[in-house]
Tab-separated table of C-alpha atoms in Angstrom:
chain	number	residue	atom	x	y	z
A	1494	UNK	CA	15.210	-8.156	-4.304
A	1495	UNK	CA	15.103	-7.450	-0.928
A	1496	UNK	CA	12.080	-4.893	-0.196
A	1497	UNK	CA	11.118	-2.580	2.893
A	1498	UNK	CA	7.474	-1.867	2.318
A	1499	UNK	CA	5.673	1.499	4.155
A	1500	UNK	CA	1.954	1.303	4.217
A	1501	UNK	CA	-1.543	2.239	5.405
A	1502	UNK	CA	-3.148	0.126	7.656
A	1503	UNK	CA	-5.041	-2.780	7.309
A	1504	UNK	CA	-7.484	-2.176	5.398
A	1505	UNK	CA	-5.469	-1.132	2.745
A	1506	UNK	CA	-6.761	0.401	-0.219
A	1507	UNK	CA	-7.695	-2.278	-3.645
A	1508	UNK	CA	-5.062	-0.399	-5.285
A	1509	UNK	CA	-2.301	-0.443	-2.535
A	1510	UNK	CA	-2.940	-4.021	-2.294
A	1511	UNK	CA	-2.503	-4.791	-5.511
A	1512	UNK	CA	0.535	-2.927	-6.400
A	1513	UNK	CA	2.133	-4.714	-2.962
A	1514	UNK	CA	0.980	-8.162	-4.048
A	1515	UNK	CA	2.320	-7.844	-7.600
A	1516	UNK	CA	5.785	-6.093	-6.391
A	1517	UNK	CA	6.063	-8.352	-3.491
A	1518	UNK	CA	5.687	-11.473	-5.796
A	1519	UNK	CA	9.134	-10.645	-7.466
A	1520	UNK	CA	11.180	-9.929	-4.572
A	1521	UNK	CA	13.143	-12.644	-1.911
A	1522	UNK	CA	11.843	-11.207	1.116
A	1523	UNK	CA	9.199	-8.664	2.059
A	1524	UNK	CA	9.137	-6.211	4.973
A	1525	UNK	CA	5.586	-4.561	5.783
A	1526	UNK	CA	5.066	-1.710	8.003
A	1527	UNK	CA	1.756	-0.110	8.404
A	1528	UNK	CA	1.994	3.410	9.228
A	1529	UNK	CA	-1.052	5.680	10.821
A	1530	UNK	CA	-1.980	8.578	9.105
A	1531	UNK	CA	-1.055	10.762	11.692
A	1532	UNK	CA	1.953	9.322	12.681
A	1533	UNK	CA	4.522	11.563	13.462
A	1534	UNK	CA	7.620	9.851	12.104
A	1535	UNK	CA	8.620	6.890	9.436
A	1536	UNK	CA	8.702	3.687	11.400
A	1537	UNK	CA	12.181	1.951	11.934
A	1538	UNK	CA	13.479	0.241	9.414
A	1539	UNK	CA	14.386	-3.577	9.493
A	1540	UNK	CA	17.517	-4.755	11.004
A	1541	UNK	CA	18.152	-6.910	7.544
A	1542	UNK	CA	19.503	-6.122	4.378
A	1543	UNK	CA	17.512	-4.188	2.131
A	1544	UNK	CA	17.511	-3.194	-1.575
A	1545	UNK	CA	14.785	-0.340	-1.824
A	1546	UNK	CA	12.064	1.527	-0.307
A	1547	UNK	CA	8.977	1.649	-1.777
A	1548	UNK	CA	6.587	4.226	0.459
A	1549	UNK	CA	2.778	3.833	-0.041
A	1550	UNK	CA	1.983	5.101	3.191
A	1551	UNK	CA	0.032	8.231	1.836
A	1552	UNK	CA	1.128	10.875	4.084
A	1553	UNK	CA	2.032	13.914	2.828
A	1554	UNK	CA	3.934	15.813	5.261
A	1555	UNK	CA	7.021	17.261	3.871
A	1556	UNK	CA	8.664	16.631	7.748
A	1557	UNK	CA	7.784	12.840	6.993
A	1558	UNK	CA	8.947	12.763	3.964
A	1559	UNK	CA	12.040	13.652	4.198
A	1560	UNK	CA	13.104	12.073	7.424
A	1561	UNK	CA	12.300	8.705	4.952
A	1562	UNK	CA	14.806	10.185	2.405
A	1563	UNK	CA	17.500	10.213	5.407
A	1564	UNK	CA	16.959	6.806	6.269
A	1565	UNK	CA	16.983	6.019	2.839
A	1566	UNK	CA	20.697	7.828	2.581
A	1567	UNK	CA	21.974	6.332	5.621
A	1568	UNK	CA	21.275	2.882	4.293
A	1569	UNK	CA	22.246	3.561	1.194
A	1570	UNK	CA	19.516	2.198	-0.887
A	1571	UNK	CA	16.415	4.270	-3.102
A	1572	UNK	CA	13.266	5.714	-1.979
A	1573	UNK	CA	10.780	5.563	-4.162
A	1574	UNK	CA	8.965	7.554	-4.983
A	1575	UNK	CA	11.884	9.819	-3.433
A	1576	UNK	CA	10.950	12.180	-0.602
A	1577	UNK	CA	11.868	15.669	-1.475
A	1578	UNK	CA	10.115	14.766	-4.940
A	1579	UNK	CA	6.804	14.250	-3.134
A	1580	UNK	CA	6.597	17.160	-0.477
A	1581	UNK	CA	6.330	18.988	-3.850
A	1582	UNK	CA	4.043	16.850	-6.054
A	1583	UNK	CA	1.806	17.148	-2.714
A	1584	UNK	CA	2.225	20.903	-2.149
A	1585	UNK	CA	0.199	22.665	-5.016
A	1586	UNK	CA	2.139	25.885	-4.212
A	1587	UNK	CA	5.137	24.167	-5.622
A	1588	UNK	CA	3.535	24.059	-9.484
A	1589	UNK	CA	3.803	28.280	-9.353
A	1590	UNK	CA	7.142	27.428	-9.175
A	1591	UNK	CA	8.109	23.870	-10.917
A	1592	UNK	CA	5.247	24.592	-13.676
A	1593	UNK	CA	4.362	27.965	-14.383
A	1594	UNK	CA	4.291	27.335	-18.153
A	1595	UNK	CA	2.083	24.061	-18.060
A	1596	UNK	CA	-0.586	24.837	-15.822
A	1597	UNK	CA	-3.612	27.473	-15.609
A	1598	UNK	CA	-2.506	30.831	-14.105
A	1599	UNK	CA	-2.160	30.898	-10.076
A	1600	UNK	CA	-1.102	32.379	-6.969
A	1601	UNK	CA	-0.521	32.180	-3.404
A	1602	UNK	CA	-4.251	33.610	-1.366
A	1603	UNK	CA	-3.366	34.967	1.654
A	1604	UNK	CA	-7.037	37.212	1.958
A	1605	UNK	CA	-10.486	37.655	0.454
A	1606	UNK	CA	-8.898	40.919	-1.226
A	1607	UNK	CA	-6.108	38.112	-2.864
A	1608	UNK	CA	-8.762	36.275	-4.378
A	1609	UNK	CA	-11.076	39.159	-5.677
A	1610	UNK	CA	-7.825	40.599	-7.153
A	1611	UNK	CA	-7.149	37.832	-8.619
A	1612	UNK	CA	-10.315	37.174	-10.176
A	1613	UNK	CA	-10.077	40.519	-11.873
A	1614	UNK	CA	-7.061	39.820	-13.418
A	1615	UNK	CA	-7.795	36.752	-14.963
A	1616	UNK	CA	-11.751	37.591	-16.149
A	1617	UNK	CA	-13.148	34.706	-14.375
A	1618	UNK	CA	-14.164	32.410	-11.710
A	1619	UNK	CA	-11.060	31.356	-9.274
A	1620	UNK	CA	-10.693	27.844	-7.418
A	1621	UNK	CA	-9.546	28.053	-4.354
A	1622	UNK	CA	-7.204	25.007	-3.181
A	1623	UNK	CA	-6.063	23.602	0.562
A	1624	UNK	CA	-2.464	23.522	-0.473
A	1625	UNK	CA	-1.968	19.661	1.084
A	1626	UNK	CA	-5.436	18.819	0.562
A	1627	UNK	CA	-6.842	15.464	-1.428
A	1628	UNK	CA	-9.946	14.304	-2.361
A	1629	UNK	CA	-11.513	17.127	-3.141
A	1630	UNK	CA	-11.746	18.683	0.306
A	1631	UNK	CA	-11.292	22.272	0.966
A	1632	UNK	CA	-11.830	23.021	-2.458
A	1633	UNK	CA	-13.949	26.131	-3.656
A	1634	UNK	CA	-15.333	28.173	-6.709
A	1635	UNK	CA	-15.031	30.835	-5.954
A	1636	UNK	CA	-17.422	33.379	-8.195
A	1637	UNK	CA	-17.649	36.963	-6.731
A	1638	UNK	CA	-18.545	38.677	-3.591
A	1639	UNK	CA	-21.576	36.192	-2.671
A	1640	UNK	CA	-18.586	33.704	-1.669
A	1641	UNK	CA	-16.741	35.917	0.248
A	1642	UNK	CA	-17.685	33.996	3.417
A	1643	UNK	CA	-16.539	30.642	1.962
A	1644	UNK	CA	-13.823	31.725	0.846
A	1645	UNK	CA	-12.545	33.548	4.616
A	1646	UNK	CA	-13.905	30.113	6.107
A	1647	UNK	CA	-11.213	28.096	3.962
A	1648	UNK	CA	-8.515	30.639	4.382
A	1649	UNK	CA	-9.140	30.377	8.323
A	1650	UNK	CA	-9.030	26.212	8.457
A	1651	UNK	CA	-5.601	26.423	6.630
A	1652	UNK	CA	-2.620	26.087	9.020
A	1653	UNK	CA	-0.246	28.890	7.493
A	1654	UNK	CA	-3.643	30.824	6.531
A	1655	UNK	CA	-2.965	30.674	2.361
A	1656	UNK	CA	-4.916	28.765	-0.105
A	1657	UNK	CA	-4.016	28.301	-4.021
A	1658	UNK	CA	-5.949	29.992	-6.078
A	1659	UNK	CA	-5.889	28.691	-9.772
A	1660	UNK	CA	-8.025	29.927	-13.277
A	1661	UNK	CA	-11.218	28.331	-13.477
A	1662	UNK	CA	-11.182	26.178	-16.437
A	1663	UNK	CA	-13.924	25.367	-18.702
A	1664	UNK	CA	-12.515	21.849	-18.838
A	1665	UNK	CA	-13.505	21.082	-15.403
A	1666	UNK	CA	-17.284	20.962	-16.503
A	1667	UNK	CA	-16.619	17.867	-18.996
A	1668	UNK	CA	-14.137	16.623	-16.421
A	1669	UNK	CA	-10.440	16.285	-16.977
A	1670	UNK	CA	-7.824	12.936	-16.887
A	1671	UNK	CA	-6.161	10.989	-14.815
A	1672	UNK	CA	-2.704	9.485	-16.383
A	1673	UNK	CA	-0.269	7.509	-14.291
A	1674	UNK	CA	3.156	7.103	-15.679
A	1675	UNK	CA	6.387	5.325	-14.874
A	1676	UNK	CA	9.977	5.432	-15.136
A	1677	UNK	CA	11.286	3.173	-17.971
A	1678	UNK	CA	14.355	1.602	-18.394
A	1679	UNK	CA	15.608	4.177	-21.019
A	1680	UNK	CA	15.641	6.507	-18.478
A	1681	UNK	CA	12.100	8.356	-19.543
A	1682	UNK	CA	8.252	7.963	-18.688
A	1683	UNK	CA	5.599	6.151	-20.277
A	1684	UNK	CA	1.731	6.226	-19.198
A	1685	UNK	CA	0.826	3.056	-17.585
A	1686	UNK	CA	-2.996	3.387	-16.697
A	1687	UNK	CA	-5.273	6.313	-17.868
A	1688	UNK	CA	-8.739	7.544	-17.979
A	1689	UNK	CA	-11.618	10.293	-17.640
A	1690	UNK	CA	-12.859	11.276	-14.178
A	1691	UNK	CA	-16.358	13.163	-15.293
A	1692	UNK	CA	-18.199	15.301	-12.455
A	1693	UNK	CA	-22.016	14.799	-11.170
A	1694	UNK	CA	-23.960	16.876	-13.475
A	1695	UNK	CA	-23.824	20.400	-12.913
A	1696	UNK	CA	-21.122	19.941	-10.856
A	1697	UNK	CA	-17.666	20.882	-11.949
A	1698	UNK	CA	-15.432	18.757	-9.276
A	1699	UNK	CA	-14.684	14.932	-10.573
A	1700	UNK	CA	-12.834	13.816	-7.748
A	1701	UNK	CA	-14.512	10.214	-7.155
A	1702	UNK	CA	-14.610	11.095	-3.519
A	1703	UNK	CA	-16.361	14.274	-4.131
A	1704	UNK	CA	-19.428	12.044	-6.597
A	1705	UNK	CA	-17.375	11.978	-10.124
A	1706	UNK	CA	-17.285	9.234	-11.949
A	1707	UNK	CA	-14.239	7.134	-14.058
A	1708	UNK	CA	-14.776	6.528	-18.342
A	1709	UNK	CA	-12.862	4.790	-19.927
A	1710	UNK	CA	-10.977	7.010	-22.571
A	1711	UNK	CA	-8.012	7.559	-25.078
A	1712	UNK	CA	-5.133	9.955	-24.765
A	1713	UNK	CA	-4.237	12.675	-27.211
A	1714	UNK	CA	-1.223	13.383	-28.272
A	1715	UNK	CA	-1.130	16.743	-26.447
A	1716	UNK	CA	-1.951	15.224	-23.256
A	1717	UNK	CA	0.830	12.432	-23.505
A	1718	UNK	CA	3.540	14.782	-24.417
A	1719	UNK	CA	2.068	17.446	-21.344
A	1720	UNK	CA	2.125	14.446	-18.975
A	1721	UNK	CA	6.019	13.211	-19.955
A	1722	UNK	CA	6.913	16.902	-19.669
A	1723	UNK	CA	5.579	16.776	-15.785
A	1724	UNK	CA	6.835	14.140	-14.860
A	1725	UNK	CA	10.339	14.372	-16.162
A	1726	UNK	CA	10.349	17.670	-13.823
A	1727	UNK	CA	8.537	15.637	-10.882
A	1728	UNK	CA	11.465	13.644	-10.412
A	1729	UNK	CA	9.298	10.853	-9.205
A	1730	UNK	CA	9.438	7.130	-10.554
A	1731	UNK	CA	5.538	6.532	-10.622
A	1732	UNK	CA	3.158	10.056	-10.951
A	1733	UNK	CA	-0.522	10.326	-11.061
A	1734	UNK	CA	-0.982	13.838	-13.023
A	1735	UNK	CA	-4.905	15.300	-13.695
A	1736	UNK	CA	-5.067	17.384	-17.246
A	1737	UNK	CA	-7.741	19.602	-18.494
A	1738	UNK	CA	-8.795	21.312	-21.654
A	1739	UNK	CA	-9.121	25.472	-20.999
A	1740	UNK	CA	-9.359	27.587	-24.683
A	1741	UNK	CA	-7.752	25.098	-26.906
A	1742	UNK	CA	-4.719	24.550	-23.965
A	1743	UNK	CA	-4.145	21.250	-22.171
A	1744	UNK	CA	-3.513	22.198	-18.457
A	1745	UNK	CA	-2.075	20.583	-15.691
A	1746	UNK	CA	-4.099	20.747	-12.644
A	1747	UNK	CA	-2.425	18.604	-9.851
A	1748	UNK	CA	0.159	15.945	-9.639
A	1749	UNK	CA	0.168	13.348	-7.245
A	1750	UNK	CA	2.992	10.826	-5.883
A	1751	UNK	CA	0.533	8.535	-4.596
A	1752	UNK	CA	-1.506	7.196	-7.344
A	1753	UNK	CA	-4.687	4.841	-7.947
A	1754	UNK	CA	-6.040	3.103	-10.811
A	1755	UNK	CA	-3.894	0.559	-11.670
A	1756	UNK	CA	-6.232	-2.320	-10.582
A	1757	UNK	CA	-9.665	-0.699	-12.366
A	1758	UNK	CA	-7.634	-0.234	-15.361
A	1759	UNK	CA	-6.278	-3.490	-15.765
A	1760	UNK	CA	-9.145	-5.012	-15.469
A	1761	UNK	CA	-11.003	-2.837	-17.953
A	1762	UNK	CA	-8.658	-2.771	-20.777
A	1763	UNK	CA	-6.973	-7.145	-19.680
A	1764	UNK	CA	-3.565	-5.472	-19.192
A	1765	UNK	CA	-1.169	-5.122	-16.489
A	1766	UNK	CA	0.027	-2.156	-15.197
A	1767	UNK	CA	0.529	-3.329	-11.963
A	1768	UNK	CA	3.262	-5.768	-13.228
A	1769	UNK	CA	4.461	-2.853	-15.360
A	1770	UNK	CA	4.859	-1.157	-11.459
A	1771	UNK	CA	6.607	-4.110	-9.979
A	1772	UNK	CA	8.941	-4.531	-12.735
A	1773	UNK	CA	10.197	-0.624	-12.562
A	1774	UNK	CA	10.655	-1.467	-8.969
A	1775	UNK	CA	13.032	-4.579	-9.964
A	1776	UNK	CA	14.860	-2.347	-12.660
A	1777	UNK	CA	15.346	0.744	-10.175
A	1778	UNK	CA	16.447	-1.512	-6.822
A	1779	UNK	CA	19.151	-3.613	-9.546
A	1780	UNK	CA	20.048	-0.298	-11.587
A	1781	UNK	CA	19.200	2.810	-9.318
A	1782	UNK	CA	17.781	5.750	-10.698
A	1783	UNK	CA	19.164	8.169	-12.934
């Protein structure tokens, strides 16, 4: 396998690392390129022959992205995970549309007024969400008029001036789960790496970033079946997707196309996901995707 390779910069994330070293191990030759965060297109790629594409360059611009699913076409080899695929798993406004039935109810906040109407309708507290954001930046509870200021603050730093607003779930409070899953030979998903991201106490945000912590935990049967259900409409080979519990539902809450965990997990539970990654690599540059 011949393998182009899109990446942060040096240093790279443990996980990015990881998931290079153990994919690059299995193919003939390797092509690196680091890309900046901010840069404004995909870098060239190599003159030589190449099998597939695998992008871990964490940007989530949807103009990025799918310049790299051109070059992809025009050499005639797969992306992965494939372009168009992750502008949406970045974009929470996407889920109103891709998962209206799985995840809490939401809308598109384009004003204070949005929000508060919003929070009448649904009885409760409403998170406000930077549409592209990660790590738990520009995210908000909002809980009534003494946030109204927050809440316009947010709405102003966006670039098309709307936010996501989503149901507050109780979940959040006990923290919610992280399951990564990838495409298997038979054409469907299986989790590869899992666990429970818990929030400071009295907090209700378990982003690591944002002071959560990881536990080690067990899936339930609900959440497995939830998880193979988003990802089969993802359409991406490997998915990070957060669930939480809200009155007796499992919810999505985000999905992500650029995932971490593999290396903390392995080493927890002596397994190895990231060979699990680097061997869906081999099957989808040999037998494409389908």
């Amino acid at each position: 396998m011949k393998l182009w390779i899109l990446s942060t910069p040096v240093p790279a994330s443990e996980d990015t690392s990881y998931l290079i070293g153990r994919t690059a191990s299995r193919s003939a030759q390797v092509f690196i390129s680091r890309v900046p965060p901010d840069a404004p297109d995909p870098p060239p790629p190599p003159e030589a022959d190449i099998d597939i594409i695998l992008n871990r360059s964490f940007i989530p611009r949807r103009d990025f992205l799918l310049k790299l699913d051109r070059i992809a076409a025009e050499r005639g080899v797969l992306l992965t995970n494939p372009g168009t695929a992750s502008a949406r798993a970045c974009d929470k406004r996407s889920y109103l549309e891709d998962f209206p039935d799985l995840a809490p109810r939401s809308g598109i906040a384009r004003s204070v007024e949005d929000v508060l109407a919003y929070q009448e309708a649904w009885g409760g507290n409403v998170v406000l969400k930077d549409p592209l954001g990660k790590h738990g930046k520009d995210i908000i509870l909002f809980r009534g008029a003494r946030d109204r200021k927050a809440a316009s603050d947010l709405l102003s730093r966006m670039d098309q001036g709307e936010v996501v607003a989503q149901e507050f779930c109780s979940g959040f409070i006990a923290g919610d789960k992280r399951i990564i899953l990838h495409r298997d030979r038979k054409h469907g998903f299986k989790p590869a790496a899992w666990f429970k991201r818990v929030p400071k106490a009295g907090e209700w945000k378990s982003n690591v970033s944002a002071g959560g912590r990881i536990e080690r935990c067990e899936l339930e049967n609900q959440e497995v079946h939830l998880a193979k259900e988003v990802a089969e409409r993802a359409g991406l080979d490997s998915i990070g997707i957060d669930l939480a519990w809200h009155e007796g539902r499992c919810l999505l809450i985000e999905t992500n196309a650029y995932t971490g965990g593999h290396i903390d997990f392995d080493n927890d539970r002596r397994v190895h996901s990231g060979d699990d990654f680097a061997a869906m690599i081999c099957h989808l540059a040999k037998a494409g995707r389908p």
